[in-house]
Structure formats: C-alpha cells, structure tokens
Amino acid sequence: ERPRTRPEILEALVPRVGPAAASAATVYPTLQLLEDLDHVRVAESEGKRVYHITPAGEAFLQAGREAKENVFEWLHGAGEALAELGQAVARLASVTYRQAYRSEQALKRVVEVLKRAADEIEQQR
C-alpha cells in the first residue's frame, strides 16, 4: 500500500489477521525474511526503519493473488467433495486418538496404518 515502519505494519495487520497473528513475534521475523528475499528494502527515515516493497516483492504478491484466485475457483467447484473430505478427516482423527490411547501396542498399530494410508494417498498422483 505504502512504505511503513514496523509498528505501522503491525497496526495495519491487526484488523486483517487479528492481534495474535499480527504480533511482533511473527511479523518482525517475517519482515527480515522478506528483506533477505529482496521482497522489501529498508530505508532509514527520521531514525526509523521504513519498509518499501521491491519489484520482486510486487511480483511475489501478484503470483500469490493469482494462486488465491485459482484456489477459490477450485474450491467453488469442489465444495461438496471438500465437505466430505473434511468429515472423513475429522472421523479419522477421532477414531485414531480413541484407539491410540488404549495401549502402546494400539498406538503402534495406528501409526502403521496411518503411514500406509499416507503412502497410498501420496502415490495417487
């Protein structure tokens, strides 16, 4: 939107992502990463670090926007299937934890089954 200092960035993020996600503990390391990736550059102004987006950062944002649009388009068409997937995953989690807490042997069996299932799903490319 415009160059900002770290506190200004935090302030702008809170209404968008909430105070937990817009904390100094998450935002400041992310700003450092963006600087390392050349997505932002930092300039000193009146003794403060001001973050400016770079052309590489703009390109990264544009790619993200396009990916987001594609995901939402896909989600719109896959809504029912995704709901079914969500229900299946929730059931799996419930059954898994119930069984795994029965005994150490049950836990080992559950882990083996989950590993095989993950391998099988992964091979369906």
mmCIF file of C-alpha atoms in Angstrom:
data_model
loop_
_atom_site.group_PDB
_atom_site.id
_atom_site.type_symbol
_atom_site.label_atom_id
_atom_site.label_comp_id
_atom_site.label_asym_id
_atom_site.label_seq_id
_atom_site.Cartn_x
_atom_site.Cartn_y
_atom_site.Cartn_z
ATOM 1 C CA GLU A 1 0.000 0.000 0.000
ATOM 2 C CA ARG A 2 2.739 2.425 1.063
ATOM 3 C CA PRO A 3 6.074 2.410 2.883
ATOM 4 C CA ARG A 4 5.647 1.802 6.612
ATOM 5 C CA THR A 5 7.612 1.331 9.796
ATOM 6 C CA ARG A 6 7.348 -1.936 11.740
ATOM 7 C CA PRO A 7 4.820 -0.526 14.243
ATOM 8 C CA GLU A 8 2.728 0.850 11.365
ATOM 9 C CA ILE A 9 2.804 -2.553 9.670
ATOM 10 C CA LEU A 10 1.639 -4.229 12.884
ATOM 11 C CA GLU A 11 -1.152 -1.681 13.274
ATOM 12 C CA ALA A 12 -2.315 -2.221 9.679
ATOM 13 C CA LEU A 13 -2.290 -6.015 10.038
ATOM 14 C CA VAL A 14 -4.337 -6.322 13.246
ATOM 15 C CA PRO A 15 -7.746 -5.646 11.619
ATOM 16 C CA ARG A 16 -6.900 -8.011 8.749
ATOM 17 C CA VAL A 17 -5.475 -11.035 10.551
ATOM 18 C CA GLY A 18 -6.181 -10.435 14.225
ATOM 19 C CA PRO A 19 -3.877 -9.499 17.088
ATOM 20 C CA ALA A 20 -2.417 -12.981 17.592
ATOM 21 C CA ALA A 21 -1.197 -13.293 14.005
ATOM 22 C CA ALA A 22 -0.085 -9.652 13.873
ATOM 23 C CA SER A 23 2.304 -9.819 16.795
ATOM 24 C CA ALA A 24 5.896 -8.637 16.818
ATOM 25 C CA ALA A 25 6.960 -12.256 17.323
ATOM 26 C CA THR A 26 5.534 -13.215 13.933
ATOM 27 C CA VAL A 27 5.769 -10.018 11.913
ATOM 28 C CA TYR A 28 9.340 -8.937 12.670
ATOM 29 C CA PRO A 29 10.963 -12.226 11.607
ATOM 30 C CA THR A 30 8.748 -12.220 8.516
ATOM 31 C CA LEU A 31 9.930 -8.722 7.618
ATOM 32 C CA GLN A 32 13.531 -9.902 7.979
ATOM 33 C CA LEU A 33 12.808 -12.861 5.701
ATOM 34 C CA LEU A 34 11.164 -10.577 3.133
ATOM 35 C CA GLU A 35 14.230 -8.346 3.262
ATOM 36 C CA ASP A 36 16.535 -11.356 2.834
ATOM 37 C CA LEU A 37 14.471 -12.448 -0.187
ATOM 38 C CA ASP A 38 14.664 -8.926 -1.663
ATOM 39 C CA HIS A 39 10.879 -8.547 -1.475
ATOM 40 C CA VAL A 40 11.264 -5.417 0.651
ATOM 41 C CA ARG A 41 14.025 -2.907 1.134
ATOM 42 C CA VAL A 42 14.601 -0.892 4.270
ATOM 43 C CA ALA A 43 15.435 2.799 4.355
ATOM 44 C CA GLU A 44 16.145 4.956 7.395
ATOM 45 C CA SER A 45 13.857 7.943 7.836
ATOM 46 C CA GLU A 46 13.980 10.138 10.914
ATOM 47 C CA GLY A 47 15.806 7.379 12.779
ATOM 48 C CA LYS A 48 13.203 4.738 11.917
ATOM 49 C CA ARG A 49 13.391 1.741 9.610
ATOM 50 C CA VAL A 50 10.842 2.158 6.818
ATOM 51 C CA TYR A 51 9.922 -0.864 4.689
ATOM 52 C CA HIS A 52 9.332 -0.422 0.947
ATOM 53 C CA ILE A 53 8.149 -3.163 -1.391
ATOM 54 C CA THR A 54 10.558 -4.014 -4.219
ATOM 55 C CA PRO A 55 9.725 -5.079 -7.783
ATOM 56 C CA ALA A 56 10.487 -8.674 -6.722
ATOM 57 C CA GLY A 57 8.034 -8.254 -3.848
ATOM 58 C CA GLU A 58 5.363 -6.909 -6.196
ATOM 59 C CA ALA A 59 5.846 -9.913 -8.494
ATOM 60 C CA PHE A 60 5.586 -12.252 -5.499
ATOM 61 C CA LEU A 61 2.329 -10.591 -4.399
ATOM 62 C CA GLN A 62 0.871 -10.812 -7.899
ATOM 63 C CA ALA A 63 1.706 -14.518 -8.129
ATOM 64 C CA GLY A 64 0.031 -15.004 -4.752
ATOM 65 C CA ARG A 65 -3.104 -13.174 -5.884
ATOM 66 C CA GLU A 66 -3.346 -15.369 -8.978
ATOM 67 C CA ALA A 67 -2.828 -18.530 -6.925
ATOM 68 C CA LYS A 68 -5.510 -17.406 -4.457
ATOM 69 C CA GLU A 69 -7.975 -16.772 -7.282
ATOM 70 C CA ASN A 70 -7.270 -20.235 -8.699
ATOM 71 C CA VAL A 71 -7.751 -21.841 -5.289
ATOM 72 C CA PHE A 72 -11.077 -20.084 -4.719
ATOM 73 C CA GLU A 73 -12.223 -21.068 -8.200
ATOM 74 C CA TRP A 74 -11.311 -24.671 -7.481
ATOM 75 C CA LEU A 75 -12.936 -24.570 -4.032
ATOM 76 C CA HIS A 76 -16.175 -23.258 -5.501
ATOM 77 C CA GLY A 77 -16.427 -26.278 -7.787
ATOM 78 C CA ALA A 78 -15.235 -28.780 -5.202
ATOM 79 C CA GLY A 79 -17.321 -27.657 -2.227
ATOM 80 C CA GLU A 80 -19.300 -30.865 -1.707
ATOM 81 C CA ALA A 81 -16.277 -33.113 -2.163
ATOM 82 C CA LEU A 82 -14.267 -30.983 0.259
ATOM 83 C CA ALA A 83 -17.034 -31.171 2.840
ATOM 84 C CA GLU A 84 -16.974 -34.956 2.520
ATOM 85 C CA LEU A 85 -13.185 -34.929 2.821
ATOM 86 C CA GLY A 86 -13.396 -32.776 5.942
ATOM 87 C CA GLN A 87 -15.875 -35.171 7.529
ATOM 88 C CA ALA A 88 -13.686 -38.159 6.707
ATOM 89 C CA VAL A 89 -10.586 -36.475 8.158
ATOM 90 C CA ALA A 90 -12.476 -35.494 11.309
ATOM 91 C CA ARG A 91 -13.706 -39.067 11.756
ATOM 92 C CA LEU A 92 -10.196 -40.400 11.169
ATOM 93 C CA ALA A 93 -8.770 -38.060 13.797
ATOM 94 C CA SER A 94 -11.425 -39.037 16.319
ATOM 95 C CA VAL A 95 -11.015 -42.777 15.775
ATOM 96 C CA THR A 96 -7.226 -42.502 15.686
ATOM 97 C CA TYR A 97 -6.919 -40.776 19.033
ATOM 98 C CA ARG A 98 -9.504 -43.009 20.707
ATOM 99 C CA GLN A 99 -7.684 -46.146 19.582
ATOM 100 C CA ALA A 100 -4.161 -44.827 20.134
ATOM 101 C CA TYR A 101 -4.786 -44.085 23.799
ATOM 102 C CA ARG A 102 -5.889 -47.644 24.557
ATOM 103 C CA SER A 103 -2.367 -49.052 24.819
ATOM 104 C CA GLU A 104 1.151 -48.720 23.492
ATOM 105 C CA GLN A 105 0.511 -51.633 21.121
ATOM 106 C CA ALA A 106 -2.660 -49.957 19.828
ATOM 107 C CA LEU A 107 -0.701 -46.753 19.262
ATOM 108 C CA LYS A 108 1.919 -48.623 17.219
ATOM 109 C CA ARG A 109 -0.786 -50.273 15.083
ATOM 110 C CA VAL A 110 -2.495 -46.932 14.467
ATOM 111 C CA VAL A 111 0.804 -45.351 13.416
ATOM 112 C CA GLU A 112 1.500 -48.222 10.989
ATOM 113 C CA VAL A 113 -1.969 -47.928 9.441
ATOM 114 C CA LEU A 114 -1.658 -44.149 9.081
ATOM 115 C CA LYS A 115 1.768 -44.444 7.440
ATOM 116 C CA ARG A 116 0.429 -46.982 4.928
ATOM 117 C CA ALA A 117 -2.607 -44.803 4.228
ATOM 118 C CA ALA A 118 -0.422 -41.723 3.696
ATOM 119 C CA ASP A 119 1.850 -43.684 1.351
ATOM 120 C CA GLU A 120 -1.138 -44.935 -0.644
ATOM 121 C CA ILE A 121 -2.683 -41.466 -0.899
ATOM 122 C CA GLU A 122 0.648 -39.969 -1.923
ATOM 123 C CA GLN A 123 1.042 -42.496 -4.753
ATOM 124 C CA GLN A 124 -2.260 -41.393 -6.337
ATOM 125 C CA ARG A 125 -0.694 -38.554 -8.288
#
